[in-house]
């Protein structure tokens, strides 16, 4: 198979799982090409391609960026597509809602799997190396990724239809902007400009351009921010924080590994 794998990842959880799945597929003789979802707005699937979608679950749905990407998929004409999604808690049938979306675009569901990973909120022992529980979560998820890759290779992967009532309501809540506004008011992201070293990593890597510089200082546009935590997780001096968040800065991998 020639696999075109489109990934959106905030702090690296989703990318780690996608690479684990892809590694197993490559071992089986397949070709895997990875793309950052936020940088790939238009593409035409080749006749023999298999499309992969990898994203975090947010609000029992996903981020607007991910939903917009799925909406922008070209007509599938029966092209096979699979999904891998990471979560800090429960999916509540989200795979069923995504299945309906990709079928409506003319794609053939090829397999879907959800992976429990350390959460970015209410997780008081991060990063993973400081918590045996988090390390075990990652180890279990990576083995599950290997098995999912194997099932994709041999054609036994399943995509559950689920009962996507809650994800359907949640998706409306996300698309309306209410979910993000409520979440940002609850967990605002702040930049400490006294601590900031002006490396511009956050500006260069914010997936929706929510961070800007003005008169030498950096600021966040709350109306654009999707709270993916990428800027928080990968700030080298911990200058970007969520005040009062009961957790340490979290990322699943080093920044150099994330962008390679």
Short mmCIF file of C-alpha atoms in Angstrom, two decimals:
data_model
loop_
_atom_site.label_atom_id
_atom_site.label_comp_id
_atom_site.label_asym_id
_atom_site.label_seq_id
_atom_site.Cartn_x
_atom_site.Cartn_y
_atom_site.Cartn_z
CA UNK A 1 0.00 0.00 0.00
CA UNK A 2 0.98 3.61 -0.61
CA UNK A 3 -0.25 5.44 2.49
CA UNK A 4 -0.72 9.20 2.68
CA UNK A 5 -0.97 9.94 6.41
CA UNK A 6 -2.36 13.34 7.43
CA UNK A 7 -1.63 14.21 11.05
CA UNK A 8 -2.67 16.97 13.40
CA UNK A 9 -0.86 16.85 16.72
CA UNK A 10 -0.70 19.36 19.54
CA UNK A 11 1.85 18.11 22.06
CA UNK A 12 3.04 15.07 20.11
CA UNK A 13 0.73 12.30 21.39
CA UNK A 14 -1.02 11.87 18.05
CA UNK A 15 2.19 12.08 16.04
CA UNK A 16 3.83 9.46 18.27
CA UNK A 17 0.97 7.02 17.67
CA UNK A 18 0.85 7.76 13.93
CA UNK A 19 4.56 7.06 13.61
CA UNK A 20 4.11 3.84 15.58
CA UNK A 21 1.38 2.70 13.18
CA UNK A 22 3.38 3.82 10.18
CA UNK A 23 6.51 2.05 11.38
CA UNK A 24 4.66 -1.26 11.53
CA UNK A 25 3.22 -0.69 8.05
CA UNK A 26 6.67 0.06 6.64
CA UNK A 27 8.01 -3.15 8.20
CA UNK A 28 5.36 -5.01 6.21
CA UNK A 29 6.61 -3.51 2.95
CA UNK A 30 4.23 -0.54 2.62
CA UNK A 31 5.14 3.07 1.89
CA UNK A 32 4.07 5.78 4.35
CA UNK A 33 4.25 9.53 3.72
CA UNK A 34 3.43 11.89 6.59
CA UNK A 35 1.92 15.37 6.23
CA UNK A 36 1.02 18.04 8.77
CA UNK A 37 -2.73 18.42 8.39
CA UNK A 38 -2.64 22.19 8.85
CA UNK A 39 -0.28 22.56 5.88
CA UNK A 40 -2.16 20.32 3.44
CA UNK A 41 -5.42 21.92 2.41
CA UNK A 42 -5.73 20.39 -1.05
CA UNK A 43 -4.62 17.08 -2.50
CA UNK A 44 -5.82 14.52 -5.02
CA UNK A 45 -5.60 10.90 -3.86
CA UNK A 46 -3.84 8.57 -6.25
CA UNK A 47 -5.77 5.58 -7.51
CA UNK A 48 -3.85 3.10 -5.35
CA UNK A 49 -3.48 5.36 -2.30
CA UNK A 50 -4.74 4.68 1.21
CA UNK A 51 -5.46 7.81 3.25
CA UNK A 52 -4.76 8.00 6.98
CA UNK A 53 -6.19 10.60 9.34
CA UNK A 54 -4.60 11.15 12.76
CA UNK A 55 -5.89 13.69 15.26
CA UNK A 56 -6.66 14.25 18.95
CA UNK A 57 -10.19 13.95 20.29
CA UNK A 58 -11.37 17.22 21.77
CA UNK A 59 -14.83 17.98 23.18
CA UNK A 60 -15.89 14.41 22.15
CA UNK A 61 -15.19 15.52 18.59
CA UNK A 62 -12.01 17.19 17.37
CA UNK A 63 -10.57 20.62 16.73
CA UNK A 64 -12.12 22.89 14.08
CA UNK A 65 -8.90 22.59 12.09
CA UNK A 66 -9.40 18.80 11.85
CA UNK A 67 -13.10 19.03 11.00
CA UNK A 68 -12.36 21.62 8.32
CA UNK A 69 -9.68 19.35 6.86
CA UNK A 70 -12.09 16.43 6.62
CA UNK A 71 -14.69 18.71 5.03
CA UNK A 72 -12.09 19.78 2.47
CA UNK A 73 -11.23 16.24 1.35
CA UNK A 74 -11.71 15.80 -2.39
CA UNK A 75 -14.20 13.28 -3.70
CA UNK A 76 -12.92 9.89 -2.57
CA UNK A 77 -14.23 7.71 -5.39
CA UNK A 78 -13.99 4.68 -3.12
CA UNK A 79 -10.45 5.40 -1.89
CA UNK A 80 -9.74 3.59 1.38
CA UNK A 81 -9.26 5.67 4.50
CA UNK A 82 -8.35 4.88 8.10
CA UNK A 83 -8.33 6.88 11.31
CA UNK A 84 -6.20 6.94 14.46
CA UNK A 85 -7.23 9.27 17.27
CA UNK A 86 -5.68 9.98 20.67
CA UNK A 87 -7.64 10.92 23.75
CA UNK A 88 -7.17 11.68 27.42
CA UNK A 89 -10.48 10.09 28.43
CA UNK A 90 -13.39 8.79 26.34
CA UNK A 91 -14.33 9.03 22.67
CA UNK A 92 -18.09 8.60 23.18
CA UNK A 93 -18.59 7.22 19.66
CA UNK A 94 -16.56 9.84 17.81
CA UNK A 95 -15.34 7.24 15.30
CA UNK A 96 -18.94 6.72 14.18
CA UNK A 97 -19.39 10.43 13.43
CA UNK A 98 -16.10 10.63 11.51
CA UNK A 99 -17.11 7.51 9.59
CA UNK A 100 -20.30 9.21 8.44
CA UNK A 101 -18.31 12.25 7.34
CA UNK A 102 -15.80 10.33 5.23
CA UNK A 103 -18.46 8.08 3.68
CA UNK A 104 -20.31 11.24 2.62
CA UNK A 105 -17.11 12.31 0.84
CA UNK A 106 -17.03 9.05 -1.11
CA UNK A 107 -14.35 7.18 0.86
CA UNK A 108 -14.33 3.56 1.99
CA UNK A 109 -13.77 3.13 5.77
CA UNK A 110 -10.70 0.95 6.22
CA UNK A 111 -10.20 0.90 9.98
CA UNK A 112 -10.30 3.14 13.05
CA UNK A 113 -8.69 2.96 16.48
CA UNK A 114 -8.67 5.18 19.57
CA UNK A 115 -5.61 5.45 21.79
CA UNK A 116 -5.58 6.54 25.42
CA UNK A 117 -2.60 8.80 26.11
CA UNK A 118 -1.56 11.12 28.97
CA UNK A 119 -3.87 14.12 29.08
CA UNK A 120 -2.79 17.74 28.97
CA UNK A 121 -5.19 18.87 31.69
CA UNK A 122 -5.79 17.64 35.24
CA UNK A 123 -2.75 15.39 34.97
CA UNK A 124 -0.58 16.35 37.91
CA UNK A 125 2.43 14.14 37.17
CA UNK A 126 3.86 15.11 33.82
CA UNK A 127 5.96 14.76 31.74
CA UNK A 128 5.77 11.01 31.25
CA UNK A 129 9.21 10.23 32.67
CA UNK A 130 8.03 11.56 36.04
CA UNK A 131 5.04 9.23 36.20
CA UNK A 132 5.01 5.46 36.00
CA UNK A 133 1.28 5.63 35.21
CA UNK A 134 1.83 7.89 32.21
CA UNK A 135 4.71 5.75 30.99
CA UNK A 136 2.49 2.65 31.14
CA UNK A 137 -0.24 4.48 29.21
CA UNK A 138 2.22 5.27 26.43
CA UNK A 139 3.66 1.75 26.37
CA UNK A 140 0.20 0.20 26.07
CA UNK A 141 -0.81 2.70 23.38
CA UNK A 142 2.33 2.03 21.33
CA UNK A 143 1.73 -1.71 21.42
CA UNK A 144 -1.85 -1.07 20.36
CA UNK A 145 -0.50 1.09 17.51
CA UNK A 146 1.70 -1.79 16.36
CA UNK A 147 -1.26 -4.16 16.38
CA UNK A 148 -3.43 -1.66 14.53
CA UNK A 149 -0.76 -1.23 11.87
CA UNK A 150 -0.62 -5.00 11.47
CA UNK A 151 -4.42 -5.21 11.12
CA UNK A 152 -4.38 -2.50 8.46
CA UNK A 153 -1.72 -4.40 6.58
CA UNK A 154 -3.62 -7.70 6.60
CA UNK A 155 -7.04 -6.15 6.02
CA UNK A 156 -8.63 -7.10 9.36
CA UNK A 157 -8.93 -3.59 10.84
CA UNK A 158 -12.44 -2.55 11.89
CA UNK A 159 -14.19 0.82 11.91
CA UNK A 160 -17.04 0.83 14.39
CA UNK A 161 -20.20 2.64 13.39
CA UNK A 162 -20.91 3.52 17.01
CA UNK A 163 -23.79 5.69 18.17
CA UNK A 164 -22.51 9.14 17.30
CA UNK A 165 -25.25 11.16 19.02
CA UNK A 166 -22.97 12.83 21.57
CA UNK A 167 -20.18 13.53 19.01
CA UNK A 168 -22.78 15.02 16.64
CA UNK A 169 -23.97 17.44 19.32
CA UNK A 170 -20.36 18.11 20.37
CA UNK A 171 -19.34 18.78 16.78
CA UNK A 172 -22.08 21.40 16.46
CA UNK A 173 -20.83 22.91 19.73
CA UNK A 174 -17.27 23.02 18.34
CA UNK A 175 -18.22 24.41 14.93
CA UNK A 176 -20.34 27.13 16.51
CA UNK A 177 -17.29 28.38 18.40
CA UNK A 178 -19.01 28.01 21.77
CA UNK A 179 -16.85 25.09 22.90
CA UNK A 180 -13.57 26.88 22.24
CA UNK A 181 -14.73 30.15 23.79
CA UNK A 182 -15.92 28.38 26.92
CA UNK A 183 -12.73 26.31 27.18
CA UNK A 184 -10.43 29.30 26.64
CA UNK A 185 -12.24 31.29 29.32
CA UNK A 186 -11.78 28.36 31.70
CA UNK A 187 -8.16 27.63 30.74
CA UNK A 188 -6.67 30.78 29.16
CA UNK A 189 -3.15 30.56 27.76
CA UNK A 190 -0.74 33.29 28.76
CA UNK A 191 2.73 34.31 27.58
CA UNK A 192 5.21 35.60 30.16
CA UNK A 193 7.12 38.10 28.05
CA UNK A 194 9.68 38.66 30.80
CA UNK A 195 10.61 34.98 30.59
CA UNK A 196 10.24 34.66 26.80
CA UNK A 197 13.54 34.43 24.86
CA UNK A 198 11.96 35.42 21.50
CA UNK A 199 12.89 32.16 19.79
CA UNK A 200 9.66 32.49 17.75
CA UNK A 201 9.04 28.74 17.99
CA UNK A 202 5.45 29.34 19.08
CA UNK A 203 4.70 31.78 16.26
CA UNK A 204 6.31 29.59 13.62
CA UNK A 205 4.50 26.43 14.74
CA UNK A 206 1.06 27.59 15.85
CA UNK A 207 -1.21 25.66 13.45
CA UNK A 208 -3.73 28.46 13.04
CA UNK A 209 -1.59 31.60 13.47
CA UNK A 210 -3.04 32.63 16.82
CA UNK A 211 0.25 34.03 18.20
CA UNK A 212 1.69 37.35 17.04
CA UNK A 213 4.42 39.81 17.94
CA UNK A 214 3.80 43.48 18.67
CA UNK A 215 6.42 45.96 19.84
CA UNK A 216 8.77 43.13 20.77
CA UNK A 217 6.26 41.23 22.91
CA UNK A 218 4.25 38.13 22.03
CA UNK A 219 0.49 37.82 22.36
CA UNK A 220 -2.25 35.25 21.75
CA UNK A 221 -5.46 35.95 19.85
CA UNK A 222 -8.11 34.22 22.01
CA UNK A 223 -10.65 34.33 19.18
CA UNK A 224 -8.35 32.15 17.04
CA UNK A 225 -6.71 29.87 19.62
CA UNK A 226 -7.95 26.25 19.56
CA UNK A 227 -6.17 25.29 22.81
CA UNK A 228 -4.16 22.49 21.20
CA UNK A 229 -1.36 23.17 23.74
CA UNK A 230 1.44 23.01 21.14
CA UNK A 231 2.85 26.37 22.20
CA UNK A 232 2.66 25.42 25.89
CA UNK A 233 4.24 22.00 25.41
CA UNK A 234 7.15 23.06 23.23
CA UNK A 235 8.18 26.41 24.73
CA UNK A 236 11.87 25.82 25.66
CA UNK A 237 11.74 28.10 28.71
CA UNK A 238 8.17 27.40 29.92
CA UNK A 239 7.16 31.00 29.19
CA UNK A 240 3.72 29.95 27.91
CA UNK A 241 1.40 28.63 30.58
CA UNK A 242 -2.19 27.96 31.53
CA UNK A 243 -2.53 29.75 34.87
CA UNK A 244 -3.79 27.44 37.56
CA UNK A 245 -3.62 24.34 35.40
CA UNK A 246 -2.89 21.46 37.81
CA UNK A 247 -0.19 19.90 35.66
CA UNK A 248 3.36 20.42 34.52
CA UNK A 249 4.26 21.32 30.96
CA UNK A 250 3.67 18.24 28.80
CA UNK A 251 4.94 17.07 25.45
CA UNK A 252 5.23 13.54 24.14
CA UNK A 253 8.58 14.13 22.46
CA UNK A 254 11.31 16.72 22.03
CA UNK A 255 10.64 19.56 19.61
CA UNK A 256 13.35 18.39 17.19
CA UNK A 257 11.64 15.00 17.00
CA UNK A 258 8.24 16.63 16.53
CA UNK A 259 9.22 18.72 13.50
CA UNK A 260 11.52 16.29 11.71
#
